Coordinates of C-alpha atoms in Angstrom, one line a residue:
M1 CA -2.5 -35.6 -7.7
E2 CA -5.5 -34.2 -5.8
Q3 CA -5.0 -37.0 -3.1
Q4 CA -1.4 -36.0 -2.6
Q5 CA -2.4 -32.3 -2.2
S6 CA -5.0 -33.1 0.3
K7 CA -2.4 -34.7 2.6
L8 CA -0.3 -31.5 2.7
N9 CA -0.4 -29.3 5.8
I10 CA -1.1 -25.6 5.6
Y11 CA 2.6 -24.7 5.5
Q12 CA 3.2 -27.1 2.7
K13 CA 0.2 -25.8 0.7
M14 CA 1.2 -22.2 1.1
L15 CA 4.8 -23.1 0.1
A16 CA 3.5 -24.9 -3.0
I17 CA 1.3 -21.9 -3.9
S18 CA 4.3 -19.5 -3.4
D19 CA 6.5 -21.7 -5.7
E20 CA 3.9 -21.7 -8.5
M21 CA 3.0 -18.0 -8.1
G22 CA 4.2 -16.0 -11.2
I23 CA 5.2 -12.3 -11.4
V24 CA 2.3 -10.0 -10.8
T25 CA 2.9 -6.9 -12.9
K26 CA 2.0 -3.3 -11.9
N27 CA -0.9 -2.6 -14.2
L28 CA -2.7 0.0 -12.1
L29 CA -1.8 3.6 -12.8
V30 CA -2.5 5.7 -9.7
P31 CA -2.9 9.5 -10.4
T32 CA -1.3 11.8 -7.9
G33 CA -2.8 15.0 -9.4
N34 CA -1.4 17.6 -11.7
G35 CA -0.8 15.1 -14.5
K36 CA 1.5 12.9 -12.4
S37 CA 1.0 9.2 -11.5
Y38 CA 2.7 6.0 -10.4
K39 CA 2.3 2.3 -11.1
A40 CA 0.9 -0.1 -8.5
V41 CA -0.4 -3.7 -8.3
S42 CA -4.2 -3.7 -8.4
E43 CA -6.4 -5.8 -6.0
R44 CA -7.9 -7.6 -9.0
D45 CA -4.5 -8.6 -10.3
V46 CA -3.6 -10.1 -6.9
I47 CA -6.8 -12.0 -6.5
D48 CA -6.7 -13.3 -10.1
A49 CA -3.2 -14.7 -9.3
V50 CA -4.1 -16.1 -5.9
K51 CA -7.6 -17.6 -6.4
P52 CA -6.8 -20.4 -8.9
L53 CA -3.9 -21.7 -6.8
E54 CA -5.8 -21.5 -3.6
T55 CA -8.5 -23.6 -5.2
K56 CA -6.0 -26.0 -6.6
Y57 CA -4.3 -26.7 -3.2
G58 CA -7.4 -26.3 -1.0
V59 CA -6.6 -23.1 0.9
Y60 CA -9.3 -20.5 1.8
S61 CA -8.1 -17.1 2.9
Y62 CA -10.1 -14.2 4.4
P63 CA -9.8 -11.2 6.8
V64 CA -10.7 -12.6 10.2
S65 CA -10.5 -9.3 12.0
R66 CA -10.1 -5.6 11.2
E67 CA -9.4 -2.8 13.7
I68 CA -9.0 1.0 13.3
I69 CA -5.8 1.9 15.1
D70 CA -5.5 5.6 13.9
N71 CA -7.9 8.1 12.5
A72 CA -8.2 11.9 12.0
I73 CA -10.0 14.6 10.0
L74 CA -7.4 16.4 7.9
T75 CA -8.3 20.0 7.1
T76 CA -6.6 21.8 4.3
Q77 CA -6.9 25.3 2.9
R78 CA -6.0 26.6 -0.5
N79 CA -6.6 29.7 -2.5
Y80 CA -9.1 29.2 -5.4
N81 CA -9.9 32.2 -7.6
G82 CA -8.8 34.6 -4.9
K83 CA -10.8 32.9 -2.2
D84 CA -9.6 30.7 0.6
V85 CA -11.3 27.3 0.3
E86 CA -11.3 24.8 3.1
S87 CA -11.7 21.1 2.5
K88 CA -11.7 18.1 4.8
Q89 CA -10.5 14.5 4.3
I90 CA -11.0 11.4 6.4
Y91 CA -7.8 9.6 7.3
L92 CA -7.7 6.2 9.0
R93 CA -5.3 3.3 9.4
L94 CA -6.5 -0.3 9.7
Q95 CA -4.8 -3.3 11.3
I96 CA -6.2 -6.6 9.9
V97 CA -5.5 -10.2 10.6
Y98 CA -5.7 -12.3 7.4
R99 CA -6.3 -16.0 7.9
F100 CA -5.2 -18.9 5.5
V101 CA -7.1 -22.1 6.3
N102 CA -6.4 -25.6 5.2
V103 CA -9.8 -26.7 3.6
E104 CA -9.2 -30.4 4.4
K105 CA -8.4 -29.5 8.0
P106 CA -10.2 -26.3 9.0
D107 CA -8.6 -26.2 12.4
E108 CA -5.2 -25.8 10.7
Y109 CA -4.5 -22.2 9.7
I110 CA -2.0 -19.4 9.5
D111 CA -2.7 -15.8 10.5
I112 CA -0.9 -12.8 9.0
T113 CA -1.1 -9.2 10.3
S114 CA -1.3 -6.4 7.7
Y115 CA -1.9 -2.7 7.7
G116 CA -3.6 -0.2 5.3
D117 CA -4.1 3.5 5.2
G118 CA -7.1 5.3 3.6
I119 CA -7.6 9.0 2.8
D120 CA -10.7 10.3 1.1
S121 CA -13.0 13.4 1.2
G122 CA -16.1 11.2 1.0
D123 CA -17.0 7.7 2.3
K124 CA -14.2 5.7 0.6
A125 CA -11.4 6.0 3.2
T126 CA -12.4 2.7 4.9
G127 CA -12.7 0.8 1.6
K128 CA -9.3 2.1 0.5
A129 CA -7.6 1.0 3.7
M130 CA -9.3 -2.4 3.6
T131 CA -8.2 -2.9 0.0
Y132 CA -4.6 -1.9 0.7
A133 CA -4.3 -4.1 3.8
D134 CA -6.0 -7.2 2.2
K135 CA -3.9 -6.9 -1.0
Y136 CA -0.6 -6.7 0.8
A137 CA -1.5 -9.5 3.2
L138 CA -1.9 -11.8 0.2
M139 CA 1.2 -10.5 -1.6
K140 CA 3.4 -11.0 1.5
A141 CA 1.9 -14.4 2.4
Y142 CA 2.7 -15.8 -1.0
K143 CA 5.9 -13.8 -1.6
M144 CA 4.6 -12.3 -4.8
S145 CA 7.0 -10.6 -7.1
T146 CA 6.0 -7.5 -8.9
G147 CA 8.8 -7.6 -11.4
D148 CA 10.8 -4.8 -9.8
D149 CA 14.6 -5.3 -9.9
P150 CA 16.4 -3.2 -7.2
D151 CA 19.7 -3.9 -8.8
Q152 CA 18.8 -2.0 -12.0
E153 CA 19.7 1.3 -10.4
P154 CA 22.0 0.4 -7.5
S155 CA 23.3 3.9 -6.9
Q156 CA 19.9 5.5 -6.6
D157 CA 18.6 2.7 -4.4
L158 CA 21.6 3.2 -2.1
V159 CA 20.8 6.9 -1.8
N160 CA 17.1 6.1 -1.1
F161 CA 18.1 3.6 1.6
E162 CA 20.7 5.9 3.3
H163 CA 18.6 9.0 3.3
K164 CA 15.1 7.5 3.4
M165 CA 13.8 9.3 0.3
C166 CA 10.2 10.5 -0.1
S167 CA 7.9 7.6 -0.8
D168 CA 5.1 7.5 -3.5
K169 CA 2.5 7.6 -0.6
Q170 CA 4.0 10.8 0.8
M171 CA 4.2 12.4 -2.7
N172 CA 0.6 11.4 -3.4
F173 CA -0.5 13.0 -0.1
I174 CA 1.4 16.2 -0.8
Y175 CA -0.3 16.6 -4.2
R176 CA -3.6 16.4 -2.4
L177 CA -2.6 19.1 0.1
Y178 CA -0.9 21.6 -2.2
S179 CA -1.4 23.1 -5.6
Q180 CA 1.3 22.6 -8.3
S181 CA 2.5 26.2 -7.9
E182 CA 2.9 25.8 -4.2
I183 CA 4.8 22.6 -4.6
D184 CA 7.1 24.2 -7.2
T185 CA 7.8 27.1 -4.8
M186 CA 8.6 24.8 -1.9
L187 CA 10.9 22.7 -4.0
Q188 CA 12.7 25.8 -5.1
R189 CA 13.2 27.0 -1.6
M190 CA 14.5 23.6 -0.6
G191 CA 16.9 23.7 -3.5
K192 CA 15.4 20.6 -4.9
K193 CA 14.7 19.9 -8.6
S194 CA 12.1 17.3 -8.0
F195 CA 10.6 14.9 -5.5
A196 CA 13.5 12.4 -6.3
E197 CA 15.7 14.7 -4.2
V198 CA 13.2 15.1 -1.3
T199 CA 13.8 13.0 1.8
A200 CA 11.1 11.3 3.9
D201 CA 11.7 13.7 6.8
E202 CA 11.4 16.7 4.5
A203 CA 8.2 15.3 3.0
S204 CA 6.7 14.7 6.5
K205 CA 7.4 18.3 7.4
M206 CA 5.6 19.5 4.2
I207 CA 2.6 17.3 5.1
E208 CA 2.6 18.4 8.7
A209 CA 2.8 22.1 7.8
R210 CA -0.5 21.9 5.9
S211 CA -2.4 19.2 7.6
G212 CA -1.2 19.5 11.2
K213 CA -0.5 15.8 11.3
N214 CA 2.7 13.9 11.1
G215 CA 3.2 12.3 7.7
T216 CA 3.9 8.7 7.2
K217 CA 7.5 7.6 6.3
N218 CA 6.6 4.3 4.7

């Protein structure tokens, strides 16, 4: 069996890994503030799923390059106990090239480009962006399924597609910029009951109004 696998080219090996890859469930609970959160796939879950199969088929993967393609200092102000408090967060976007190498033939490889955003008030923005980009490079390369079924709620998915509804990333960002009372007031003015009714364009305007930077629509 090992001899047969060693004869596979890099495309055949990655196809075999993709075929054997099981569903990677969303076990990571990401808080967005004010008691709200959403589920995501953790880097550990992705690596735990990939590593044994890469070892089995003789594939080594790693980020061969990383480049900052956008960055900014986001300044926000909010009222705390009657005083205006200013806070700053570092934002950056990385472009990475992730390489998948045939161990038996190191000159045979596939490169995949991926992107990741990071926002943090300390020194973790770069690490967050790297983790996001690396994780999704692996997920897309091996066509990982997270168990989501878009056909479970066809009508809502259709609405989201047609109107480009607010993404989890945008909602997370908004909760970093505004207090719960401010968010409630804005939703009321917009005639929205929740973020499920907020479009990506409307969310971008909310972000831009406070941070002075266009929000992402991903």
